[in-house]
Amino acid sequence: MPEIVLKNVTKTFGSVCAVDDLDLVIPDGSFFTLLGPSGCGKTTTLRMIAGLEKPTGGVITIGGKTVFDSSSWTIVPPGKRNVGLVFQSYALWPHMTVWDNIAFPLTVKKLPMEERKAKVDAVMQQVQITGLGKRYPHELSGGQQQRVALARELVTGADLLLMDEPLSNLDAQLRLEMRAELKKLHRNTGQTIVYVTHDQLEAMTMSTHIAIMKDGLLHQVASPDDIYCKPANTFVAEFIGGLPINLIEASASGGIIENEQLHMRLELPDIHKTVKGKVTLGMRPEELRIANAPSKTTVKGTVDSVLPAGSEVLIRVRIGEYGLNIKERRGISIDMGEEAYVDFNLGEAVFFDADSGVNLLAG
Ligand code: ATP
């Protein structure tokens, strides 16, 4: 299984810089997701790894072998990179049965029938479509078509699977199921998977590593947990999380963080006592709570909205110019227009430099 290394990789389309001087190491056996808003350069990066797009500059190696080098103009064609590609559109042959679609890459290679049969049957079992071999693509559900497309790539025994938004055509329920199955598949095969999505939940639930991109630039590479808890900057912090993170301008010194206009003056816990200067305080909605009484970690505000959401209640409290998102337990008794004390669990706070937006404590 290969490690993929991109060094100073750039791709421009005319005046558009789609990928800007990208350095990336995709570890062997990882489920590595390229995540970011539309147009950030994820697909272009994937296509350069696959060999479908020629970089403007830089070096790409797969398993120690240079597949692209702009200085020597080394270019290994896609067919010789031993990668499997699964795209958003499954591109199944409509006139071929499921079995023939999956067997197609082996048929092209003129593999003996017996070997072909053994491999196709094995992958069909792996992606749980045994019994569908005689059907045609139009007789399948979206999820089944997606599995056939996946099986067609797995059957080739490619070292590396590249996937570009493969679940985006499925309905919510199927997406959930396929997420679990892709994760299981990765666990079972240990294959390196490079996955492109703009869906942060998809990235968080399946990946071992996430690379966050914006405007062609890489902002952070880390585990899903670290991306969530230790975002490199305010862009990553805001991009990740179902309910947006709360970002509040403040200044810190001597173990106190304050914002006079908000009448906010909070005592920092020991682990954050050294934070000082002008900062942007980042609080995830689940780290804010409604308190019964004021304390050294509360700020007073007014309840703007109360949205019960089944297992939890989403509350918005206005404090000066800020509307803070709070995730509270189900059944809390609170109403719009009431005064409320918002308790800050500052042990879980994230502090960013107020000017650059860079996480002060990441490292
Ligand atoms: P999406 O999630 O919308 O697919 P993305 O993050 O995958 O977006 P890319 O498709 O890699 O983004 O595109 C990055 C930038 O490069 C965009 O500004 C896009 O318009 C531009 N771009 C991509 N392909 C081409 C092309 N063939 N010609 C010109 N510009 C292109």
Coordinates of C-alpha atoms and ligand atoms in Angstrom, one line a residue:
M1 CA 0.0 0.0 0.0
P2 CA 1.4 3.4 -1.0
E3 CA 2.2 6.6 0.8
I4 CA 1.4 9.6 -1.4
V5 CA 3.5 12.7 -1.2
L6 CA 2.8 16.0 -2.9
K7 CA 5.5 18.6 -2.8
N8 CA 5.0 22.2 -3.8
V9 CA 2.2 21.2 -6.1
T10 CA 0.5 24.0 -7.9
K11 CA -2.2 24.0 -10.6
T12 CA -3.4 27.1 -12.4
F13 CA -6.1 27.4 -15.0
G14 CA -5.4 30.7 -16.8
S15 CA -5.6 33.3 -14.0
V16 CA -7.2 30.9 -11.5
C17 CA -4.9 29.3 -9.0
A18 CA -6.9 26.1 -8.2
V19 CA -4.1 24.6 -6.0
D20 CA -1.4 26.8 -4.5
D21 CA 2.0 25.3 -3.5
L22 CA 0.5 22.3 -1.8
D23 CA 2.6 20.1 0.5
L24 CA 0.8 17.0 1.6
V25 CA 1.7 13.6 3.0
I26 CA -1.1 11.0 2.7
P27 CA 0.0 8.1 5.0
D28 CA -0.1 4.5 3.8
G29 CA -3.4 2.8 4.8
S30 CA -5.1 6.1 5.8
F31 CA -8.7 7.2 5.0
F32 CA -7.6 10.6 4.0
T33 CA -10.3 13.2 3.2
L34 CA -9.9 16.5 1.3
L35 CA -12.5 18.8 2.7
G36 CA -13.4 22.4 2.0
P37 CA -16.0 24.7 0.4
S38 CA -16.9 24.5 -3.3
G39 CA -14.0 25.6 -5.5
C40 CA -11.3 25.2 -2.9
G41 CA -9.3 22.8 -5.1
K42 CA -10.2 19.3 -3.7
T43 CA -11.2 17.7 -7.0
T44 CA -8.2 19.2 -8.8
T45 CA -5.9 17.7 -6.1
L46 CA -7.5 14.3 -6.5
R47 CA -7.3 14.5 -10.3
M48 CA -3.6 15.4 -10.1
I49 CA -2.9 12.3 -7.9
A50 CA -4.9 10.2 -10.3
G51 CA -3.0 11.6 -13.3
L52 CA -6.1 13.0 -14.9
E53 CA -4.8 16.6 -14.4
K54 CA -1.3 17.8 -15.1
P55 CA 0.1 20.0 -12.3
T56 CA 1.6 23.3 -13.3
G57 CA 4.5 22.6 -11.0
G58 CA 5.7 20.4 -8.2
V59 CA 6.4 16.7 -7.4
I60 CA 4.0 13.8 -6.7
T61 CA 5.2 10.4 -5.5
I62 CA 3.0 7.3 -4.9
G63 CA 4.6 4.5 -2.9
G64 CA 8.0 6.1 -3.3
K65 CA 7.7 6.2 -7.1
T66 CA 7.7 9.6 -8.8
V67 CA 4.6 9.9 -10.9
F68 CA 5.0 13.6 -11.7
D69 CA 7.9 15.9 -11.5
S70 CA 7.8 19.3 -13.2
S71 CA 11.6 19.8 -13.2
S72 CA 12.2 16.6 -15.2
W73 CA 8.8 16.4 -16.8
T74 CA 8.2 12.9 -15.5
I75 CA 4.5 12.0 -16.1
V76 CA 3.3 8.5 -15.4
P77 CA -0.1 8.1 -17.2
P78 CA -3.2 7.3 -15.1
G79 CA -3.4 3.7 -16.2
K80 CA 0.1 3.0 -14.8
R81 CA -0.6 4.5 -11.3
N82 CA -2.5 1.5 -10.0
V83 CA -5.3 3.7 -8.7
G84 CA -9.1 3.0 -8.6
L85 CA -11.5 5.9 -9.1
V86 CA -15.0 6.3 -7.9
F87 CA -16.9 9.4 -8.8
Q88 CA -20.2 11.0 -8.0
S89 CA -21.7 9.7 -11.3
Y90 CA -21.2 6.0 -11.3
A91 CA -20.7 5.7 -15.0
L92 CA -22.0 2.1 -15.2
W93 CA -22.5 0.6 -18.7
P94 CA -26.3 0.6 -19.1
H95 CA -26.3 -2.3 -21.6
M96 CA -24.2 -4.6 -19.4
T97 CA -25.4 -6.6 -16.4
V98 CA -24.0 -5.9 -12.9
W99 CA -21.7 -8.9 -13.2
D100 CA -20.3 -7.8 -16.6
N101 CA -19.9 -4.2 -15.3
I102 CA -17.8 -5.4 -12.4
A103 CA -15.9 -7.9 -14.5
F104 CA -15.2 -5.2 -17.2
P105 CA -11.7 -4.2 -16.1
L106 CA -10.7 -7.9 -15.9
T107 CA -12.2 -8.6 -19.3
V108 CA -10.2 -5.8 -20.8
K109 CA -7.1 -7.4 -19.2
K110 CA -8.2 -10.8 -20.8
L111 CA -8.0 -12.6 -17.4
P112 CA -9.1 -16.2 -17.7
M113 CA -12.8 -16.7 -17.0
E114 CA -12.3 -18.8 -13.9
E115 CA -10.1 -16.2 -12.2
R116 CA -12.5 -13.5 -13.3
K117 CA -15.4 -15.3 -11.7
A118 CA -13.6 -15.8 -8.4
K119 CA -12.6 -12.1 -8.2
V120 CA -16.0 -10.7 -9.2
D121 CA -17.9 -13.0 -6.8
A122 CA -15.5 -12.1 -4.0
V123 CA -16.0 -8.3 -4.4
M124 CA -19.7 -8.7 -4.8
Q125 CA -19.8 -10.4 -1.5
Q126 CA -17.6 -7.8 0.0
V127 CA -19.9 -4.9 -1.0
Q128 CA -23.0 -7.0 -0.3
I129 CA -24.6 -7.2 -3.8
T130 CA -24.4 -11.0 -4.2
G131 CA -27.6 -12.0 -6.1
L132 CA -27.8 -8.8 -8.2
G133 CA -25.3 -10.0 -10.9
K134 CA -27.9 -10.6 -13.6
R135 CA -29.6 -7.2 -13.2
Y136 CA -29.0 -4.1 -15.3
P137 CA -28.0 -0.8 -13.8
H138 CA -31.5 0.7 -14.4
E139 CA -33.0 -2.1 -12.2
L140 CA -30.9 -1.0 -9.2
S141 CA -31.4 1.6 -6.5
G142 CA -28.9 4.5 -6.2
G143 CA -27.1 2.8 -3.3
Q144 CA -26.8 -0.5 -5.2
Q145 CA -25.4 1.3 -8.3
Q146 CA -22.9 3.0 -6.0
R147 CA -21.8 -0.4 -4.6
V148 CA -21.4 -1.8 -8.2
A149 CA -19.2 1.2 -9.1
L150 CA -17.2 0.5 -5.9
A151 CA -16.9 -3.2 -6.7
R152 CA -15.7 -2.4 -10.2
E153 CA -12.8 -0.5 -8.7
L154 CA -12.1 -3.0 -5.9
V155 CA -11.9 -5.9 -8.4
T156 CA -8.8 -4.5 -10.0
G157 CA -6.9 -4.8 -6.7
A158 CA -5.7 -1.2 -7.0
D159 CA -3.4 -0.1 -4.2
L160 CA -5.2 3.2 -3.9
L161 CA -8.8 4.2 -4.1
L162 CA -9.6 7.8 -5.0
M163 CA -13.2 8.9 -4.4
D164 CA -14.8 12.2 -5.4
E165 CA -18.1 12.8 -3.6
P166 CA -19.3 9.2 -4.2
L167 CA -22.2 9.5 -1.9
S168 CA -23.7 12.8 -2.9
N169 CA -26.4 11.3 -5.2
L170 CA -27.8 9.1 -2.4
D171 CA -30.7 10.0 -0.1
A172 CA -29.9 10.8 3.6
Q173 CA -30.6 7.3 4.9
L174 CA -28.5 5.5 2.2
R175 CA -25.7 8.0 2.7
L176 CA -25.6 7.0 6.4
E177 CA -25.5 3.3 5.6
M178 CA -22.8 3.7 2.9
R179 CA -20.7 5.8 5.3
A180 CA -20.6 2.9 7.7
E181 CA -19.9 0.4 4.9
L182 CA -17.1 2.5 3.4
K183 CA -15.5 2.7 6.9
K184 CA -15.9 -1.0 7.3
L185 CA -14.4 -1.6 3.9
H186 CA -11.4 0.5 4.8
R187 CA -10.9 -1.3 8.1
N188 CA -11.1 -4.7 6.4
T189 CA -8.9 -4.0 3.4
G190 CA -6.4 -1.5 4.9
Q191 CA -6.4 0.2 1.5
T192 CA -5.3 3.8 1.2
I193 CA -8.4 5.9 0.4
V194 CA -8.3 9.5 -0.7
Y195 CA -11.8 10.9 -0.4
V196 CA -13.2 14.3 -1.6
T197 CA -16.2 15.9 0.0
H198 CA -17.6 19.3 1.0
D199 CA -19.7 17.5 3.7
Q200 CA -18.0 17.9 7.0
L201 CA -20.1 15.3 8.7
E202 CA -19.0 12.7 6.1
A203 CA -15.4 13.7 6.6
M204 CA -15.6 13.6 10.4
T205 CA -17.4 10.2 10.6
M206 CA -15.2 8.2 8.2
S207 CA -11.7 9.6 8.0
T208 CA -8.5 8.9 9.8
H209 CA -7.1 12.2 8.5
I210 CA -8.7 15.4 7.2
A211 CA -7.1 18.0 5.1
I212 CA -9.0 21.3 5.1
M213 CA -8.6 23.5 2.0
K214 CA -9.8 27.0 1.1
D215 CA -9.1 29.0 -2.1
G216 CA -6.4 26.4 -3.2
L217 CA -4.6 26.7 0.1
L218 CA -4.2 24.0 2.8
H219 CA -5.3 25.2 6.2
Q220 CA -4.9 22.1 8.4
V221 CA -4.2 18.4 8.3
A222 CA -5.2 16.4 11.4
S223 CA -7.4 13.7 12.9
P224 CA -11.1 14.5 12.9
D225 CA -10.9 15.0 16.7
D226 CA -8.0 17.5 16.5
I227 CA -9.7 19.3 13.6
Y228 CA -12.7 19.8 15.9
C229 CA -11.0 20.5 19.2
K230 CA -7.8 22.2 18.0
P231 CA -8.7 24.0 14.8
A232 CA -5.7 25.7 13.3
N233 CA -7.5 29.0 12.7
T234 CA -10.9 30.6 12.8
F235 CA -11.8 29.4 9.2
V236 CA -11.3 25.8 10.2
A237 CA -13.2 26.3 13.5
E238 CA -16.2 27.9 11.7
F239 CA -16.2 25.3 8.8
I240 CA -16.4 22.3 11.2
G241 CA -19.3 21.7 13.5
G242 CA -23.0 21.2 13.0
L243 CA -24.0 24.3 14.9
P244 CA -21.4 27.1 14.3
I245 CA -18.7 27.8 16.9
N246 CA -19.2 31.0 18.9
L247 CA -16.3 33.5 18.2
I248 CA -16.1 36.5 20.6
E249 CA -13.5 39.3 20.5
A250 CA -11.9 39.7 23.9
S251 CA -8.6 40.5 25.7
A252 CA -6.9 38.4 28.2
S253 CA -4.3 39.1 31.0
G254 CA -3.6 37.8 34.5
G255 CA -5.9 34.8 34.2
I256 CA -8.9 37.0 33.2
I257 CA -10.6 37.2 29.8
E258 CA -12.9 40.2 29.2
N259 CA -14.9 42.2 26.9
E260 CA -16.1 45.4 28.5
Q261 CA -18.9 46.1 26.1
L262 CA -20.5 42.7 26.8
H263 CA -19.9 43.2 30.6
M264 CA -17.9 39.9 30.3
R265 CA -15.2 39.3 32.8
L266 CA -14.4 35.6 33.2
E267 CA -11.8 33.7 35.2
L268 CA -9.6 31.5 33.1
P269 CA -9.0 27.9 34.3
D270 CA -5.4 27.0 35.2
I271 CA -4.6 25.4 31.9
H272 CA -5.4 28.7 30.1
K273 CA -4.0 31.2 32.7
T274 CA -1.1 32.2 30.4
V275 CA -3.3 33.3 27.5
K276 CA -2.8 37.1 27.0
G277 CA -3.4 39.9 24.6
K278 CA -6.2 40.5 22.1
V279 CA -7.8 37.2 21.3
T280 CA -10.8 35.7 19.6
L281 CA -12.4 33.3 22.1
G282 CA -13.9 30.2 20.5
M283 CA -16.6 28.3 22.3
R284 CA -18.4 25.3 20.8
P285 CA -22.2 25.4 21.5
E286 CA -22.0 22.4 23.8
E287 CA -19.4 24.1 26.0
L288 CA -21.9 26.9 26.8
R289 CA -24.7 26.2 29.3
I290 CA -27.6 28.1 30.9
A291 CA -26.7 28.7 34.6
N292 CA -29.2 29.4 37.4
A293 CA -27.1 32.2 39.0
P294 CA -24.1 34.4 38.1
S295 CA -20.6 33.2 38.7
K296 CA -17.0 33.9 37.7
T297 CA -17.6 32.0 34.5
T298 CA -21.0 33.5 33.4
V299 CA -22.2 36.4 31.2
K300 CA -25.7 37.8 31.3
G301 CA -27.8 37.9 28.2
T302 CA -31.3 37.6 26.8
V303 CA -32.8 34.5 25.2
D304 CA -33.5 35.1 21.5
S305 CA -34.7 31.7 20.5
V306 CA -35.4 28.3 21.9
L307 CA -35.4 25.4 19.3
P308 CA -36.2 22.0 20.7
A309 CA -34.5 19.4 18.4
G310 CA -35.4 16.1 19.9
S311 CA -32.4 14.9 21.9
E312 CA -31.3 18.5 22.6
V313 CA -32.4 22.1 22.6
L314 CA -30.7 24.8 20.6
I315 CA -30.8 28.1 22.3
R316 CA -29.6 31.5 21.1
V317 CA -28.8 34.1 23.7
R318 CA -28.1 37.7 22.7
I319 CA -25.2 39.4 24.5
G320 CA -24.6 42.8 23.1
E321 CA -23.8 42.4 19.4
Y322 CA -23.3 38.6 19.7
G323 CA -26.0 35.9 19.3
L324 CA -24.5 32.9 21.1
N325 CA -25.4 29.4 20.0
I326 CA -25.9 27.0 23.0
K327 CA -26.6 23.3 22.9
E328 CA -28.6 22.4 26.0
R329 CA -30.0 19.2 27.4
R330 CA -33.6 18.2 26.4
G331 CA -36.3 19.4 28.8
I332 CA -34.6 22.6 30.0
S333 CA -37.1 25.1 31.1
I334 CA -36.4 28.5 29.4
D335 CA -38.4 30.9 27.1
M336 CA -37.7 33.6 24.6
G337 CA -37.2 37.1 26.1
E338 CA -36.0 35.8 29.4
E339 CA -32.8 36.9 31.0
A340 CA -30.2 34.1 31.2
Y341 CA -26.7 33.6 32.6
V342 CA -24.5 31.8 30.1
D343 CA -21.8 29.6 31.7
F344 CA -18.6 29.3 29.7
N345 CA -16.7 26.0 30.1
L346 CA -13.4 27.7 29.5
G347 CA -11.4 24.5 29.9
E348 CA -12.6 23.6 26.4
A349 CA -12.2 27.1 25.0
V350 CA -10.1 27.8 21.9
F351 CA -8.1 31.0 21.6
F352 CA -7.2 32.6 18.3
D353 CA -5.0 35.6 17.6
A354 CA -7.4 38.5 17.1
D355 CA -5.6 39.8 14.0
S356 CA -4.4 36.6 12.2
G357 CA -7.1 34.2 13.4
V358 CA -4.4 31.6 14.1
N359 CA -4.9 29.3 17.1
L360 CA -2.7 30.5 19.9
L361 CA -2.3 27.1 21.5
A362 CA -2.0 24.8 18.6
G363 CA 1.3 23.2 18.0
Ligands
ATP1 P1 -16.4 21.5 -5.8 O1 -16.7 21.0 -4.4 O2 -17.4 22.5 -6.2 O3 -16.3 20.4 -6.8 P2 -13.5 21.8 -5.6 O4 -13.0 22.1 -4.2 O5 -13.4 20.3 -6.0 O6 -15.0 22.3 -5.8 P3 -12.0 22.3 -8.0 O7 -13.0 21.6 -8.9 O8 -10.8 21.6 -7.7 O9 -12.7 22.7 -6.6 O10 -11.7 23.7 -8.6 C1 -10.8 24.6 -8.0 C2 -10.9 25.9 -8.8 O11 -10.3 25.7 -10.1 C3 -12.2 26.5 -9.0 O12 -12.1 27.9 -9.0 C4 -12.6 26.0 -10.4 O13 -13.5 26.9 -11.0 C5 -11.3 26.0 -11.1 N1 -11.2 25.0 -12.2 C6 -11.3 23.6 -12.0 N2 -11.2 23.0 -13.1 C7 -11.0 23.9 -14.1 C8 -10.9 23.9 -15.5 N3 -10.8 22.7 -16.2 N4 -10.8 25.1 -16.2 C9 -10.8 26.2 -15.5 N5 -10.9 26.4 -14.2 C10 -11.1 25.2 -13.5

